Amino acid sequence: MSAPKLQRLVAFVESAANGGFSAAARRLDLTPAAVSKSVQRLEDELGLRLFKRSTRQLRLTPEGERFLAQVAPGLRQLDEAVAEMAQDASLPRGRVRISAPPGFGRRYVLPCLPSLAAQHPQLDIELSLENRKVDLIGDGFDIGVRGGTLEDSGLVARRVARLPLVLVASSTYLRRHGAPPSADALSSHQCIGIRLDGGAEIPWRFRRGDRSHDLRPRGVRLWLSDPEAALDLALAHGGIAQVGLHHAMPGLRSGRLRALLINEHDPGDREIAVHYAHRHHLAPRVRVVVDALVDALAGHDDLQAAPGQLPGAWVAG
């Protein structure tokens, strides 16, 4: 429906409801002449007279009464829809779908949800935990929490923290085998490698002066496809693993793990970010969840840790 036609319908309904063009004009912030002209054009378009006019009175014709009964409910529904959307623009309500990696989601995203649900009872929050690469828009997600080397994907990315990598082994393993004094000594240790489902190996990177180089220790005889499983195997005294420092923090804090070669090992440039599709006119239901996640993640001590700042007791060698 064109805007002029809708304007003529509104002028007709308001004139009928308020008993005249002047009263309708006050409701619509128009002049009586403009309202009268709109109604006249509607009558010309329909080929019907909708009102009986006199100097003192405006009354619907029988055709006008039938037409009013047909169009008034539709205009009322439009008004209600606009009012409801205006309310949605100010109140967080509805479903919000979040995608996050399983380990990170369980440890860092899940704890944020109970308070969000309590503060915003009209929100329905759905968290999907999976390792696959998610097409945020194509898969119907509102928010994605992802770590790695961030690329320009066309999405808004609010960076939360760096995610440095660190080499770790259990205290029990180190008591049995000793700590490697250098990267070259890793060849005599049991090392845990990561080979992703596509076949790509995650390299171990070390610094020499101003340069970094990748190293595949000859001691890698255990291969896993899940990076978080490497941490579990290290905790089970299975060898030396390269893991995200944020995942290793509980084990380091408890003394079950020790960090290795922090002066040689390159922690990389991985980051964690909260992704979403639009910066402008972001729905309140999405905005409150994004803000809560960013605040919680950016304020989490384990996500702000750096290998070079670890207490000496947490570092082997």
Coordinates of C-alpha atoms in Angstrom, one line a residue:
M1 CA 0.0 0.0 0.0
S2 CA 1.3 3.4 -1.0
A3 CA 1.9 6.1 1.6
P4 CA -0.7 8.5 0.1
K5 CA -3.4 5.8 0.1
L6 CA -2.6 4.9 3.7
Q7 CA -2.8 8.6 4.6
R8 CA -6.3 8.8 3.0
L9 CA -7.5 5.8 4.9
V10 CA -6.2 7.2 8.2
A11 CA -8.0 10.6 7.5
F12 CA -11.2 8.7 6.8
V13 CA -11.1 6.5 9.9
E14 CA -10.2 9.4 12.2
S15 CA -12.9 11.7 10.7
A16 CA -15.5 8.9 11.3
A17 CA -14.2 8.2 14.8
N18 CA -14.1 11.9 15.9
G19 CA -17.2 13.2 14.1
G20 CA -15.6 15.7 11.8
F21 CA -12.7 16.9 9.8
S22 CA -11.6 19.5 12.4
A23 CA -11.4 17.0 15.3
A24 CA -9.5 14.5 13.0
A25 CA -7.1 17.3 12.0
R26 CA -6.2 17.9 15.6
R27 CA -5.5 14.2 16.1
L28 CA -3.4 14.0 13.0
D29 CA -1.6 17.4 13.4
L30 CA -3.0 18.5 10.0
T31 CA -5.3 21.3 8.8
P32 CA -9.1 20.5 8.4
A33 CA -8.7 21.3 4.7
A34 CA -5.9 18.7 4.3
V35 CA -8.1 16.0 6.0
S36 CA -11.1 16.9 3.9
K37 CA -9.0 16.8 0.7
S38 CA -7.7 13.3 1.7
V39 CA -11.2 12.0 2.3
Q40 CA -12.4 13.5 -1.0
R41 CA -9.6 11.8 -2.9
L42 CA -10.5 8.5 -1.3
E43 CA -14.1 8.9 -2.3
D44 CA -13.0 9.7 -5.9
E45 CA -10.8 6.6 -5.9
L46 CA -13.6 4.3 -4.6
G47 CA -16.3 6.0 -6.7
L48 CA -18.5 6.1 -3.5
R49 CA -19.6 8.8 -1.1
L50 CA -18.5 7.9 2.4
F51 CA -19.9 10.9 4.3
K52 CA -23.0 13.0 4.3
R53 CA -21.8 16.5 4.8
S54 CA -23.5 19.5 6.2
T55 CA -22.3 22.8 7.7
R56 CA -22.8 21.4 11.2
Q57 CA -22.6 17.6 10.9
L58 CA -20.6 14.8 9.2
R59 CA -22.3 11.4 9.1
L60 CA -21.3 8.2 7.4
T61 CA -23.3 6.9 4.5
P62 CA -24.3 3.2 4.5
E63 CA -21.4 2.6 2.2
G64 CA -19.1 4.5 4.5
E65 CA -20.2 2.4 7.5
R66 CA -19.4 -0.8 5.6
F67 CA -16.1 0.5 4.5
L68 CA -15.2 1.7 8.0
A69 CA -16.0 -1.8 9.4
Q70 CA -13.5 -3.3 6.9
V71 CA -10.6 -0.9 7.2
A72 CA -10.7 0.2 10.9
P73 CA -9.5 -3.2 12.3
G74 CA -6.5 -3.3 9.9
L75 CA -5.4 0.2 10.9
R76 CA -5.8 -0.7 14.6
Q77 CA -3.6 -3.7 14.1
L78 CA -1.0 -1.5 12.4
D79 CA -1.1 0.9 15.4
E80 CA -0.7 -2.0 17.8
A81 CA 2.2 -3.5 15.8
V82 CA 4.0 -0.1 15.8
A83 CA 3.4 0.3 19.5
E84 CA 4.7 -3.2 20.2
M85 CA 7.9 -2.7 18.1
A86 CA 8.5 0.6 19.9
Q87 CA 8.3 -1.3 23.2
D88 CA 10.7 -4.0 21.9
A89 CA 13.1 -1.2 21.0
S90 CA 13.4 -0.2 24.6
L91 CA 12.9 -3.5 26.5
P92 CA 15.1 -6.6 26.2
R93 CA 12.7 -9.4 25.3
G94 CA 12.7 -12.5 23.1
R95 CA 15.2 -15.2 22.3
V96 CA 19.0 -14.7 22.0
R97 CA 21.1 -17.5 20.4
I98 CA 24.8 -17.7 21.4
S99 CA 27.4 -19.9 19.9
A100 CA 30.6 -20.6 21.8
P101 CA 33.3 -23.4 21.9
P102 CA 32.5 -26.1 24.4
G103 CA 35.3 -25.7 26.9
F104 CA 35.4 -21.9 26.8
G105 CA 31.6 -21.8 26.8
R106 CA 31.3 -24.0 29.9
R107 CA 34.0 -22.2 31.9
Y108 CA 33.4 -18.6 31.0
V109 CA 30.1 -18.1 29.2
L110 CA 27.7 -20.3 31.2
P111 CA 28.4 -18.6 34.6
C112 CA 27.1 -15.3 33.0
L113 CA 23.7 -16.7 32.1
P114 CA 21.9 -17.0 35.5
S115 CA 22.3 -13.4 36.4
L116 CA 21.3 -12.3 32.9
A117 CA 18.1 -14.4 33.1
A118 CA 17.3 -13.0 36.6
Q119 CA 17.8 -9.4 35.5
H120 CA 15.8 -9.8 32.3
P121 CA 12.9 -12.2 32.8
Q122 CA 11.6 -11.7 29.3
L123 CA 14.8 -13.0 27.7
D124 CA 15.1 -16.5 26.5
I125 CA 18.8 -17.4 26.1
E126 CA 20.0 -20.4 24.1
L127 CA 23.7 -21.4 24.2
S128 CA 25.1 -23.7 21.6
L129 CA 28.5 -25.3 22.4
E130 CA 30.3 -26.7 19.4
N131 CA 33.8 -26.6 17.9
R132 CA 32.7 -26.2 14.2
K133 CA 33.1 -22.9 12.4
V134 CA 29.7 -21.2 12.7
D135 CA 28.2 -19.0 10.1
L136 CA 26.7 -16.5 12.5
I137 CA 24.0 -15.1 10.2
G138 CA 23.4 -18.2 8.1
D139 CA 23.0 -20.5 11.2
G140 CA 20.7 -18.1 12.9
F141 CA 22.9 -17.0 15.8
D142 CA 22.7 -13.5 17.4
I143 CA 26.1 -13.7 19.1
G144 CA 29.3 -15.7 18.6
V145 CA 32.1 -16.0 21.1
R146 CA 35.2 -17.1 19.3
G147 CA 38.9 -17.3 19.9
G148 CA 41.8 -17.3 17.4
T149 CA 43.5 -14.9 15.1
L150 CA 40.7 -12.5 14.3
E151 CA 39.9 -11.8 10.7
D152 CA 37.7 -9.2 9.1
S153 CA 34.5 -11.1 8.6
G154 CA 32.1 -8.2 8.2
L155 CA 30.8 -8.8 11.7
V156 CA 31.2 -6.5 14.6
A157 CA 34.0 -7.9 16.9
R158 CA 34.4 -6.6 20.4
R159 CA 37.8 -7.9 21.5
V160 CA 37.8 -9.1 25.1
A161 CA 41.3 -10.4 25.8
R162 CA 44.4 -12.0 24.4
L163 CA 44.5 -15.8 24.5
P164 CA 48.2 -16.7 24.8
L165 CA 49.4 -20.3 24.3
V166 CA 51.7 -21.9 26.9
L167 CA 53.6 -25.2 27.2
V168 CA 52.5 -27.2 30.3
A169 CA 53.2 -30.5 31.9
S170 CA 52.0 -32.1 35.1
S171 CA 54.1 -31.8 38.2
T172 CA 54.1 -35.6 38.4
Y173 CA 55.4 -35.9 34.8
L174 CA 58.2 -33.4 35.6
R175 CA 59.2 -35.2 38.7
R176 CA 59.6 -38.4 36.6
H177 CA 61.3 -36.9 33.5
G178 CA 62.6 -33.5 34.5
A179 CA 61.9 -30.2 32.8
P180 CA 63.3 -29.5 29.3
P181 CA 65.9 -26.7 29.6
S182 CA 65.4 -25.6 26.0
A183 CA 63.2 -26.2 23.0
D184 CA 65.9 -28.5 21.6
A185 CA 65.5 -30.8 24.6
L186 CA 61.8 -31.4 23.8
S187 CA 62.8 -34.2 21.5
S188 CA 63.6 -36.4 24.5
H189 CA 60.2 -35.8 26.0
Q190 CA 56.7 -37.2 25.5
C191 CA 54.9 -34.4 23.7
I192 CA 51.2 -34.1 22.8
G193 CA 50.4 -32.7 19.4
I194 CA 47.2 -31.3 18.0
R195 CA 46.0 -32.4 14.5
L196 CA 42.7 -30.9 13.7
D197 CA 39.9 -32.8 11.9
G198 CA 41.0 -31.3 8.5
G199 CA 44.5 -32.7 9.0
A200 CA 46.3 -29.4 9.9
E201 CA 48.7 -29.5 12.7
I202 CA 48.9 -26.7 15.3
P203 CA 52.6 -25.8 15.4
W204 CA 54.7 -25.0 18.4
R205 CA 56.4 -21.6 17.9
F206 CA 59.6 -20.4 19.6
R207 CA 61.5 -17.1 19.6
R208 CA 65.1 -16.7 18.8
G209 CA 66.1 -13.1 19.1
D210 CA 63.7 -11.0 17.1
R211 CA 62.5 -13.9 15.0
S212 CA 60.0 -16.8 15.6
H213 CA 60.1 -20.2 14.1
D214 CA 57.8 -23.2 14.1
L215 CA 59.0 -26.5 15.6
R216 CA 57.4 -29.9 15.5
P217 CA 59.1 -31.7 18.4
R218 CA 60.4 -35.2 17.4
G219 CA 58.9 -36.4 20.7
V220 CA 55.3 -36.0 19.5
R221 CA 53.8 -39.5 19.6
L222 CA 50.4 -38.7 20.9
W223 CA 48.0 -36.8 18.6
L224 CA 44.6 -35.4 19.4
S225 CA 42.0 -33.6 17.4
D226 CA 40.6 -31.6 20.3
P227 CA 42.9 -28.9 21.8
E228 CA 41.1 -29.1 25.2
A229 CA 41.7 -32.9 25.3
A230 CA 45.5 -32.1 25.2
L231 CA 45.1 -30.3 28.6
D232 CA 43.3 -33.4 30.0
L233 CA 46.1 -35.6 28.8
A234 CA 48.7 -33.3 30.3
L235 CA 46.9 -33.4 33.6
A236 CA 46.9 -37.2 33.4
H237 CA 50.7 -37.1 33.2
G238 CA 50.7 -37.9 29.5
G239 CA 53.4 -35.4 28.5
I240 CA 54.0 -31.8 27.5
A241 CA 51.1 -30.0 25.7
Q242 CA 50.6 -26.6 24.2
V243 CA 47.3 -25.2 25.4
G244 CA 45.6 -21.9 25.9
L245 CA 46.8 -20.2 29.1
H246 CA 43.3 -19.5 30.2
H247 CA 42.5 -23.2 30.1
A248 CA 45.6 -24.1 32.0
M249 CA 45.1 -21.5 34.8
P250 CA 43.2 -23.8 37.2
G251 CA 45.8 -26.5 36.9
L252 CA 48.7 -24.0 37.4
R253 CA 46.9 -22.4 40.3
S254 CA 46.4 -25.7 42.0
G255 CA 50.0 -26.9 41.4
R256 CA 48.9 -29.8 39.2
L257 CA 50.5 -28.2 36.2
R258 CA 53.7 -26.2 35.6
A259 CA 54.5 -23.8 32.7
L260 CA 57.6 -24.6 30.6
L261 CA 60.0 -22.5 28.5
I262 CA 58.1 -19.3 28.9
N263 CA 61.2 -17.3 27.8
E264 CA 61.5 -19.2 24.5
H265 CA 57.9 -20.2 23.6
D266 CA 56.0 -17.8 21.5
P267 CA 52.5 -17.3 23.0
G268 CA 51.1 -16.2 19.6
D269 CA 48.5 -13.5 18.7
R270 CA 45.2 -15.3 19.4
E271 CA 42.4 -13.3 20.9
I272 CA 38.9 -13.8 22.1
A273 CA 36.0 -11.7 20.8
V274 CA 32.3 -11.4 21.0
H275 CA 30.9 -11.2 17.5
Y276 CA 27.5 -9.9 16.3
A277 CA 26.0 -8.7 13.0
H278 CA 25.1 -5.1 13.4
R279 CA 26.4 -2.1 15.4
H280 CA 23.4 0.2 14.7
H281 CA 19.9 -0.4 15.8
L282 CA 21.0 -3.5 17.7
A283 CA 18.0 -5.1 19.4
P284 CA 18.0 -4.6 23.1
R285 CA 17.7 -8.3 23.7
V286 CA 21.1 -8.7 21.9
R287 CA 22.7 -5.6 23.3
V288 CA 22.2 -6.5 27.0
V289 CA 23.7 -10.0 26.4
V290 CA 26.6 -8.6 24.4
D291 CA 27.4 -6.0 27.1
A292 CA 27.1 -8.6 29.9
L293 CA 29.4 -11.0 28.2
V294 CA 32.0 -8.4 27.3
D295 CA 32.0 -7.1 30.9
A296 CA 32.3 -10.5 32.4
L297 CA 35.0 -11.9 30.1
A298 CA 37.1 -8.7 30.1
G299 CA 37.0 -8.7 33.9
H300 CA 38.0 -12.4 34.3
D301 CA 41.4 -12.7 35.8
D302 CA 42.3 -15.9 33.9
L303 CA 41.6 -14.2 30.6
Q304 CA 44.0 -11.4 31.4
A305 CA 46.9 -13.6 32.4
A306 CA 50.2 -13.6 30.4
P307 CA 52.9 -16.2 30.5
G308 CA 55.6 -13.7 31.5
Q309 CA 53.6 -12.6 34.5
L310 CA 53.1 -16.0 36.1
P311 CA 54.4 -16.5 39.6
G312 CA 57.7 -18.2 39.7
A313 CA 56.2 -21.2 41.6
W314 CA 54.0 -22.0 38.6
V315 CA 57.0 -22.2 36.2
A316 CA 59.3 -25.2 35.8
G317 CA 63.0 -24.8 35.2

